GROMACS .gro file of C-alpha atoms in nm:
model
  396
    1MET     CA    1   0.567   1.171  -2.991
    2SER     CA    2   0.266   1.299  -2.855
    3ASN     CA    3   0.260   1.625  -2.652
    4PRO     CA    4   0.286   1.607  -2.293
    5VAL     CA    5   0.018   1.751  -2.075
    6LYS     CA    6   0.108   2.081  -1.897
    7THR     CA    7   0.200   2.098  -1.539
    8ASN     CA    8  -0.104   2.366  -1.466
    9LYS     CA    9  -0.334   2.087  -1.560
   10ARG     CA   10  -0.226   1.832  -1.255
   11ILE     CA   11  -0.505   1.617  -1.124
   12LEU     CA   12  -0.600   1.679  -0.741
   13ALA     CA   13  -0.823   1.340  -0.733
   14LEU     CA   14  -0.474   1.171  -0.806
   15ASP     CA   15  -0.329   1.276  -0.473
   16ILE     CA   16  -0.645   1.266  -0.303
   17LEU     CA   17  -0.676   0.868  -0.388
   18ARG     CA   18  -0.336   0.869  -0.273
   19GLY     CA   19  -0.459   1.017   0.064
   20VAL     CA   20  -0.757   0.788   0.100
   21THR     CA   21  -0.547   0.452   0.065
   22ILE     CA   22  -0.281   0.590   0.300
   23ALA     CA   23  -0.555   0.684   0.572
   24GLY     CA   24  -0.724   0.341   0.506
   25MET     CA   25  -0.379   0.160   0.545
   26ILE     CA   26  -0.271   0.344   0.855
   27MET     CA   27  -0.640   0.272   0.976
   28VAL     CA   28  -0.696  -0.101   0.924
   29ASN     CA   29  -0.345  -0.162   1.072
   30ASN     CA   30  -0.466   0.034   1.422
   31PRO     CA   31  -0.771  -0.091   1.547
   32GLY     CA   32  -0.783  -0.078   1.948
   33THR     CA   33  -0.804  -0.439   1.945
   34TRP     CA   34  -0.756  -0.698   1.683
   35ALA     CA   35  -1.022  -0.902   1.897
   36HIS     CA   36  -1.259  -0.654   1.836
   37ILE     CA   37  -1.225  -0.516   1.484
   38TYR     CA   38  -1.540  -0.316   1.330
   39ALA     CA   39  -1.625  -0.591   1.071
   40PRO     CA   40  -1.578  -0.377   0.731
   41LEU     CA   41  -1.230  -0.330   0.863
   42ARG     CA   42  -1.175  -0.703   0.884
   43HIS     CA   43  -1.000  -0.889   0.557
   44ALA     CA   44  -1.140  -1.152   0.423
   45GLU     CA   45  -1.008  -1.485   0.562
   46TRP     CA   46  -0.961  -1.634   0.262
   47ASN     CA   47  -1.115  -1.628  -0.053
   48GLY     CA   48  -1.341  -1.293  -0.145
   49LEU     CA   49  -1.312  -0.944  -0.048
   50THR     CA   50  -1.394  -0.689   0.202
   51PRO     CA   51  -1.344  -0.295   0.160
   52THR     CA   52  -1.043  -0.340   0.368
   53ASP     CA   53  -0.881  -0.581   0.078
   54LEU     CA   54  -0.889  -0.293  -0.155
   55VAL     CA   55  -0.690  -0.020   0.048
   56PHE     CA   56  -0.352  -0.182  -0.034
   57PRO     CA   57  -0.414  -0.255  -0.400
   58PHE     CA   58  -0.579   0.061  -0.475
   59PHE     CA   59  -0.225   0.219  -0.361
   60MET     CA   60  -0.062   0.006  -0.610
   61PHE     CA   61  -0.244   0.051  -0.892
   62ILE     CA   62  -0.206   0.461  -0.800
   63MET     CA   63   0.186   0.387  -0.788
   64GLY     CA   64   0.190   0.260  -1.158
   65ILE     CA   65  -0.002   0.559  -1.291
   66SER     CA   66   0.260   0.787  -1.058
   67THR     CA   67   0.538   0.611  -1.217
   68TYR     CA   68   0.395   0.670  -1.577
   69ILE     CA   69   0.420   1.047  -1.481
   70SER     CA   70   0.761   1.012  -1.293
   71LEU     CA   71   0.923   0.835  -1.582
   72LYS     CA   72   0.745   1.059  -1.901
   73LYS     CA   73   1.008   1.360  -1.804
   74TYR     CA   74   1.302   1.098  -1.878
   75ASN     CA   75   1.080   1.008  -2.214
   76PHE     CA   76   1.104   0.668  -2.133
   77GLU     CA   77   1.430   0.596  -2.218
   78PHE     CA   78   1.675   0.452  -1.982
   79SER     CA   79   2.018   0.571  -1.892
   80ARG     CA   80   2.272   0.430  -1.639
   81ALA     CA   81   2.183   0.741  -1.409
   82VAL     CA   82   1.808   0.675  -1.418
   83GLY     CA   83   1.870   0.297  -1.348
   84MET     CA   84   2.036   0.430  -1.055
   85LYS     CA   85   1.787   0.635  -0.942
   86ILE     CA   86   1.541   0.376  -0.934
   87LEU     CA   87   1.796   0.119  -0.819
   88LYS     CA   88   1.847   0.351  -0.498
   89ARG     CA   89   1.475   0.429  -0.423
   90THR     CA   90   1.363   0.071  -0.450
   91ILE     CA   91   1.675  -0.053  -0.226
   92LEU     CA   92   1.556   0.241   0.006
   93ILE     CA   93   1.199   0.169   0.047
   94PHE     CA   94   1.290  -0.206   0.074
   95LEU     CA   95   1.559  -0.136   0.362
   96ILE     CA   96   1.296   0.120   0.534
   97GLY     CA   97   1.048  -0.164   0.572
   98MET     CA   98   1.245  -0.385   0.712
   99ALA     CA   99   1.402  -0.137   0.970
  100ILE     CA  100   1.022  -0.091   1.106
  101GLY     CA  101   1.034  -0.436   1.163
  102TRP     CA  102   1.315  -0.462   1.331
  103PHE     CA  103   1.205  -0.148   1.536
  104SER     CA  104   0.921  -0.362   1.618
  105LYS     CA  105   1.099  -0.647   1.767
  106PHE     CA  106   1.358  -0.384   1.936
  107CYS     CA  107   1.045  -0.224   2.115
  108TYR     CA  108   0.911  -0.572   2.188
  109TYR     CA  109   1.198  -0.722   2.316
  110TRP     CA  110   1.271  -0.427   2.544
  111THR     CA  111   0.985  -0.361   2.711
  112SER     CA  112   0.964  -0.724   2.739
  113PRO     CA  113   1.272  -0.897   2.881
  114THR     CA  114   1.384  -1.241   2.977
  115GLU     CA  115   1.387  -1.243   3.360
  116GLY     CA  116   1.690  -1.207   3.537
  117ILE     CA  117   1.916  -1.113   3.217
  118SER     CA  118   2.166  -0.808   3.311
  119PHE     CA  119   2.130  -0.512   3.085
  120GLY     CA  120   2.388  -0.579   2.851
  121ALA     CA  121   2.204  -0.913   2.787
  122GLN     CA  122   1.856  -0.704   2.748
  123LEU     CA  123   2.035  -0.494   2.522
  124TRP     CA  124   2.179  -0.754   2.295
  125GLU     CA  125   1.828  -0.971   2.289
  126SER     CA  126   1.641  -0.641   2.192
  127VAL     CA  127   1.886  -0.515   1.912
  128TRP     CA  128   2.014  -0.878   1.751
  129THR     CA  129   1.673  -0.999   1.592
  130PHE     CA  130   1.768  -1.031   1.254
  131ASP     CA  131   1.766  -1.428   1.266
  132ARG     CA  132   1.372  -1.365   1.320
  133ILE     CA  133   1.277  -1.017   1.163
  134ARG     CA  134   1.038  -1.082   0.878
  135ILE     CA  135   1.211  -1.024   0.532
  136LEU     CA  136   0.891  -0.891   0.321
  137GLY     CA  137   0.592  -0.715   0.400
  138VAL     CA  138   0.417  -0.405   0.234
  139MET     CA  139   0.703  -0.167   0.194
  140GLN     CA  140   0.882  -0.460   0.069
  141ARG     CA  141   0.643  -0.531  -0.181
  142LEU     CA  142   0.596  -0.175  -0.305
  143ALA     CA  143   0.958  -0.143  -0.350
  144LEU     CA  144   0.977  -0.467  -0.557
  145CYS     CA  145   0.672  -0.387  -0.736
  146TYR     CA  146   0.810  -0.026  -0.834
  147GLY     CA  147   1.142  -0.092  -0.883
  148ALA     CA  148   1.047  -0.380  -1.153
  149THR     CA  149   0.783  -0.183  -1.322
  150ALA     CA  150   0.987   0.133  -1.365
  151ILE     CA  151   1.285  -0.074  -1.507
  152ILE     CA  152   1.029  -0.270  -1.782
  153ALA     CA  153   0.881   0.120  -1.843
  154LEU     CA  154   1.221   0.211  -1.949
  155THR     CA  155   1.331  -0.114  -2.129
  156VAL     CA  156   1.003  -0.270  -2.303
  157LYS     CA  157   0.818  -0.102  -2.580
  158HIS     CA  158   0.461   0.050  -2.401
  159ARG     CA  159   0.269  -0.152  -2.631
  160ASN     CA  160   0.412  -0.454  -2.540
  161ILE     CA  161   0.346  -0.414  -2.171
  162PRO     CA  162  -0.019  -0.539  -2.185
  163TYR     CA  163   0.079  -0.908  -2.335
  164LEU     CA  164   0.352  -0.870  -2.059
  165ILE     CA  165   0.083  -0.842  -1.795
  166ALA     CA  166  -0.119  -1.128  -1.936
  167THR     CA  167   0.185  -1.341  -1.960
  168LEU     CA  168   0.255  -1.266  -1.566
  169LEU     CA  169  -0.111  -1.346  -1.465
  170THR     CA  170  -0.180  -1.639  -1.696
  171GLY     CA  171   0.183  -1.801  -1.596
  172TYR     CA  172   0.109  -1.729  -1.201
  173PHE     CA  173  -0.247  -1.894  -1.258
  174ILE     CA  174  -0.104  -2.232  -1.379
  175LEU     CA  175   0.170  -2.187  -1.137
  176LEU     CA  176  -0.143  -2.159  -0.865
  177VAL     CA  177  -0.325  -2.470  -0.997
  178CYS     CA  178  -0.043  -2.694  -1.050
  179GLY     CA  179   0.098  -2.633  -0.725
  180ASN     CA  180  -0.194  -2.638  -0.481
  181GLY     CA  181  -0.238  -2.266  -0.468
  182PHE     CA  182  -0.564  -2.223  -0.340
  183ALA     CA  183  -0.524  -2.432  -0.053
  184TYR     CA  184  -0.497  -2.248   0.286
  185ASN     CA  185  -0.276  -2.433   0.428
  186ASP     CA  186   0.155  -2.524   0.419
  187THR     CA  187   0.079  -2.754   0.104
  188ASN     CA  188   0.040  -2.429  -0.105
  189ILE     CA  189   0.296  -2.359  -0.360
  190LEU     CA  190   0.355  -2.033  -0.242
  191SER     CA  191   0.417  -2.136   0.141
  192VAL     CA  192   0.631  -2.396   0.009
  193ILE     CA  193   0.861  -2.155  -0.196
  194ASP     CA  194   0.852  -1.915   0.096
  195ARG     CA  195   0.949  -2.150   0.361
  196THR     CA  196   1.256  -2.300   0.161
  197ILE     CA  197   1.404  -1.935   0.044
  198LEU     CA  198   1.289  -1.724   0.378
  199THR     CA  199   1.248  -2.018   0.576
  200PRO     CA  200   0.929  -1.994   0.872
  201ALA     CA  201   1.154  -1.756   1.126
  202HIS     CA  202   1.136  -1.441   0.858
  203MET     CA  203   0.799  -1.485   0.718
  204TYR     CA  204   0.426  -1.353   0.843
  205LYS     CA  205   0.229  -1.630   1.043
  206ASP     CA  206  -0.121  -1.718   0.859
  207ASN     CA  207  -0.091  -2.080   0.830
  208GLY     CA  208   0.224  -2.090   0.632
  209ILE     CA  209   0.097  -1.823   0.400
  210ASP     CA  210   0.286  -1.488   0.401
  211PRO     CA  211   0.065  -1.228   0.188
  212GLU     CA  212   0.364  -1.025   0.078
  213GLY     CA  213   0.539  -1.331   0.001
  214LEU     CA  214   0.804  -1.439  -0.313
  215LEU     CA  215   0.572  -1.570  -0.547
  216SER     CA  216   0.273  -1.351  -0.518
  217THR     CA  217   0.494  -1.110  -0.594
  218ILE     CA  218   0.474  -1.188  -0.959
  219PRO     CA  219   0.075  -1.053  -0.977
  220SER     CA  220   0.199  -0.737  -0.787
  221ILE     CA  221   0.446  -0.668  -1.066
  222ALA     CA  222   0.150  -0.701  -1.262
  223HIS     CA  223  -0.116  -0.511  -1.085
  224VAL     CA  224   0.130  -0.210  -1.103
  225LEU     CA  225   0.184  -0.228  -1.445
  226LEU     CA  226  -0.186  -0.216  -1.527
  227GLY     CA  227  -0.188   0.095  -1.328
  228PHE     CA  228   0.137   0.204  -1.550
  229CYS     CA  229  -0.121   0.125  -1.889
  230VAL     CA  230  -0.396   0.299  -1.753
  231GLY     CA  231  -0.212   0.642  -1.665
  232ARG     CA  232  -0.039   0.612  -2.014
  233MET     CA  233  -0.419   0.552  -2.158
  234MET     CA  234  -0.512   0.856  -1.963
  235LEU     CA  235  -0.244   1.082  -2.024
  236GLU     CA  236  -0.024   0.992  -2.376
  237ASN     CA  237  -0.269   1.176  -2.590
  238GLY     CA  238  -0.307   1.493  -2.375
  239LYS     CA  239  -0.285   1.805  -2.642
  240ALA     CA  240  -0.080   2.120  -2.540
  241ASN     CA  241  -0.386   2.347  -2.654
  242GLU     CA  242  -0.667   2.136  -2.499
  243ASP     CA  243  -0.884   2.298  -2.249
  244ARG     CA  244  -0.906   2.147  -1.866
  245GLU     CA  245  -1.275   2.057  -1.906
  246SER     CA  246  -1.196   1.873  -2.233
  247MET     CA  247  -0.922   1.691  -2.100
  248LEU     CA  248  -1.097   1.621  -1.782
  249ASN     CA  249  -1.381   1.446  -1.969
  250SER     CA  250  -1.179   1.243  -2.128
  251HIS     CA  251  -1.000   1.134  -1.864
  252LEU     CA  252  -1.330   1.028  -1.758
  253ILE     CA  253  -1.423   0.829  -2.027
  254LYS     CA  254  -1.116   0.618  -2.040
  255LEU     CA  255  -1.115   0.570  -1.676
  256PHE     CA  256  -1.501   0.450  -1.637
  257LEU     CA  257  -1.422   0.261  -1.949
  258ALA     CA  258  -1.099   0.046  -1.802
  259GLY     CA  259  -1.286  -0.001  -1.478
  260THR     CA  260  -1.566  -0.175  -1.639
  261ILE     CA  261  -1.376  -0.386  -1.840
  262LEU     CA  262  -1.135  -0.485  -1.544
  263THR     CA  263  -1.407  -0.525  -1.269
  264PHE     CA  264  -1.649  -0.727  -1.506
  265SER     CA  265  -1.363  -0.912  -1.604
  266GLY     CA  266  -1.232  -1.015  -1.283
  267PHE     CA  267  -1.567  -1.096  -1.124
  268LEU     CA  268  -1.653  -1.325  -1.439
  269LEU     CA  269  -1.323  -1.520  -1.382
  270SER     CA  270  -1.358  -1.561  -1.047
  271TYR     CA  271  -1.540  -1.865  -1.074
  272GLY     CA  272  -1.221  -2.052  -1.210
  273CYS     CA  273  -0.987  -1.828  -1.008
  274PRO     CA  274  -1.123  -1.700  -0.663
  275ILE     CA  275  -1.057  -1.341  -0.565
  276ASN     CA  276  -0.787  -1.406  -0.304
  277LYS     CA  277  -0.568  -1.108  -0.142
  278LYS     CA  278  -0.339  -1.319   0.046
  279ILE     CA  279  -0.219  -1.471  -0.244
  280TRP     CA  280  -0.288  -1.216  -0.460
  281SER     CA  281  -0.480  -1.384  -0.715
  282PRO     CA  282  -0.519  -1.289  -1.126
  283THR     CA  283  -0.852  -1.184  -1.050
  284PHE     CA  284  -0.774  -1.013  -0.745
  285VAL     CA  285  -0.562  -0.808  -0.933
  286LEU     CA  286  -0.817  -0.739  -1.215
  287THR     CA  287  -1.112  -0.665  -0.978
  288THR     CA  288  -0.921  -0.434  -0.727
  289CYS     CA  289  -0.731  -0.239  -1.027
  290GLY     CA  290  -1.096  -0.224  -1.214
  291LEU     CA  291  -1.278  -0.060  -0.907
  292ALA     CA  292  -0.952   0.176  -0.808
  293SER     CA  293  -0.990   0.281  -1.216
  294SER     CA  294  -1.350   0.373  -1.132
  295PHE     CA  295  -1.333   0.497  -0.817
  296LEU     CA  296  -1.022   0.753  -0.964
  297ALA     CA  297  -1.285   0.863  -1.229
  298LEU     CA  298  -1.546   0.931  -0.922
  299LEU     CA  299  -1.300   1.144  -0.750
  300ILE     CA  300  -1.168   1.339  -1.075
  301TRP     CA  301  -1.564   1.408  -1.154
  302ILE     CA  302  -1.593   1.547  -0.795
  303ILE     CA  303  -1.327   1.724  -0.719
  304ASP     CA  304  -1.199   1.828  -1.081
  305VAL     CA  305  -1.501   1.877  -1.248
  306LYS     CA  306  -1.715   1.977  -0.997
  307GLY     CA  307  -1.464   2.146  -0.826
  308TYR     CA  308  -1.587   2.000  -0.478
  309LYS     CA  309  -1.281   2.034  -0.270
  310LYS     CA  310  -1.306   2.149   0.017
  311TRP     CA  311  -1.377   1.763   0.198
  312SER     CA  312  -1.059   1.646   0.067
  313LEU     CA  313  -0.789   1.858   0.230
  314PHE     CA  314  -0.762   1.591   0.493
  315PHE     CA  315  -0.667   1.336   0.286
  316GLU     CA  316  -0.415   1.545   0.025
  317SER     CA  317  -0.243   1.580   0.369
  318PHE     CA  318  -0.182   1.226   0.301
  319GLY     CA  319  -0.153   1.198  -0.042
  320VAL     CA  320   0.154   1.443  -0.119
  321ASN     CA  321   0.362   1.236   0.157
  322PRO     CA  322   0.214   0.892   0.088
  323LEU     CA  323   0.517   0.675   0.201
  324PHE     CA  324   0.644   0.920   0.470
  325MET     CA  325   0.307   0.899   0.601
  326TYR     CA  326   0.285   0.545   0.627
  327VAL     CA  327   0.614   0.507   0.769
  328LEU     CA  328   0.482   0.723   1.010
  329GLY     CA  329   0.211   0.566   1.091
  330GLY     CA  330   0.392   0.211   1.151
  331VAL     CA  331   0.645   0.407   1.374
  332LEU     CA  332   0.361   0.566   1.610
  333SER     CA  333   0.188   0.232   1.587
  334ILE     CA  334   0.518   0.085   1.760
  335LEU     CA  335   0.587   0.357   1.998
  336PHE     CA  336   0.211   0.391   2.116
  337GLY     CA  337   0.235   0.005   2.219
  338SER     CA  338   0.548   0.000   2.387
  339ILE     CA  339   0.594   0.324   2.610
  340SER     CA  340   0.438   0.290   2.913
  341PHE     CA  341   0.354   0.510   3.219
  342PRO     CA  342   0.255   0.407   3.584
  343TRP     CA  343  -0.127   0.371   3.570
  344GLY     CA  344  -0.292   0.223   3.948
  345ALA     CA  345  -0.110  -0.078   4.078
  346SER     CA  346   0.058  -0.135   3.746
  347SER     CA  347   0.129   0.028   3.404
  348ILE     CA  348  -0.018   0.074   3.106
  349SER     CA  349   0.063   0.132   2.742
  350ILE     CA  350   0.002   0.468   2.544
  351HIS     CA  351  -0.245   0.250   2.354
  352GLY     CA  352  -0.418   0.057   2.605
  353PHE     CA  353  -0.493   0.403   2.824
  354LEU     CA  354  -0.628   0.534   2.476
  355TYR     CA  355  -0.841   0.219   2.404
  356LYS     CA  356  -0.898   0.055   2.740
  357ILE     CA  357  -0.989   0.322   2.985
  358LEU     CA  358  -1.097   0.651   2.761
  359LEU     CA  359  -1.253   0.501   2.425
  360MET     CA  360  -1.376   0.136   2.536
  361PRO     CA  361  -1.617   0.266   2.809
  362VAL     CA  362  -1.761   0.506   2.590
  363PHE     CA  363  -1.816   0.305   2.281
  364GLY     CA  364  -1.793  -0.045   2.389
  365GLU     CA  365  -1.542  -0.293   2.290
  366THR     CA  366  -1.597  -0.276   1.874
  367GLY     CA  367  -1.708   0.058   1.884
  368GLY     CA  368  -1.414   0.172   2.078
  369SER     CA  369  -1.154  -0.025   1.878
  370LEU     CA  370  -1.322   0.132   1.564
  371ALA     CA  371  -1.289   0.490   1.777
  372TYR     CA  372  -0.915   0.426   1.848
  373ALA     CA  373  -0.818   0.356   1.456
  374LEU     CA  374  -0.997   0.687   1.362
  375LEU     CA  375  -0.828   0.869   1.664
  376PHE     CA  376  -0.495   0.711   1.577
  377VAL     CA  377  -0.581   0.839   1.204
  378GLY     CA  378  -0.625   1.174   1.307
  379ILE     CA  379  -0.312   1.201   1.506
  380ASN     CA  380  -0.131   1.100   1.210
  381TRP     CA  381  -0.315   1.388   1.009
  382CYS     CA  382  -0.250   1.660   1.232
  383ILE     CA  383   0.150   1.594   1.152
  384GLY     CA  384   0.095   1.566   0.794
  385TYR     CA  385  -0.110   1.844   0.774
  386GLN     CA  386   0.178   2.064   0.956
  387LEU     CA  387   0.390   1.902   0.683
  388TYR     CA  388   0.156   1.997   0.398
  389LYS     CA  389   0.090   2.341   0.524
  390ARG     CA  390   0.481   2.451   0.535
  391LYS     CA  391   0.468   2.266   0.181
  392ILE     CA  392   0.740   2.000   0.342
  393TYR     CA  393   0.746   1.726   0.064
  394ILE     CA  394   0.940   1.361   0.183
  395LYS     CA  395   0.985   1.152  -0.097
  396LEU     CA  396   1.110   0.820   0.003
   0.00000   0.00000   0.00000
């Protein structure tokens, strides 16, 4: 068995990439107004790739590497205790995702009640939204992919995982081809399955397509498994007596090699299978995993090899508590949009005040929208930095 890499050889760039993705996810989810979004912060409408489309898959790629690191201490041996730990974490993350959705509905109905109803009726209307709450979402996808990847990593021989990834992606592509899976409407097989099992009331509404739907979870699992395999390739042959410089150079070569092959493969195959985030197409998996691998190599070279670390403190504060910071951003976003106070002849929310009163008059509609997103990230960072400074790590 290979000697593990010593803990004192921790790679800061992993935390930084986690932090970059979480900060990016919070920023793109919180523009000043959805009507005027700074162009690079828009998702591709259907086929194609924008900088924003890289944020979520980058985090999932890193989650695969982190899963490799976390399971290594168990020697990748399945036991009842480890299985229960994985199951509990999977359920916890999934339920937190649903809780954020419920809290959003609660605040919406509480602040916009039906006219003429009593306090009790308003409270019930706000609390009981389970008949229309979205079942899947970002946190739920992370939970399912983490749970599946962890179980696979403990029960399947690692040399066979690449074949499993190829099978999942190939099978999913065949499903897309046979089921009109590249159509942006409700005839898409992904939409048909989601509407049948989840029902429209529990789905994200985008031409019948739920971007975190049931079938698209299949390539998402392959996505995290790819991150796991890259982590294994990068770390499994670490030598106990290897100096840090040699170790980092080895990481750089492997990551750049993996990144180049995956990115080139994704773009090459996109002529027959479009790159598409909303259906998480196989080429989307290959391209984004390749770009994430290359970006991680670049960060290792900048931070861990060259030692340029001062700029990274901002992102490290997000990266050490990634899922907690994402949840915090979601909760603050809901509160900023729900909490109102008197302003002139009416009232205005915290969100509305910051964007419409403070930022839009100075920066304009689009500039103000971007400024609000950056301000919102800054507010989250202030909380994250206090946790980081006090060495408080909240693992979800």
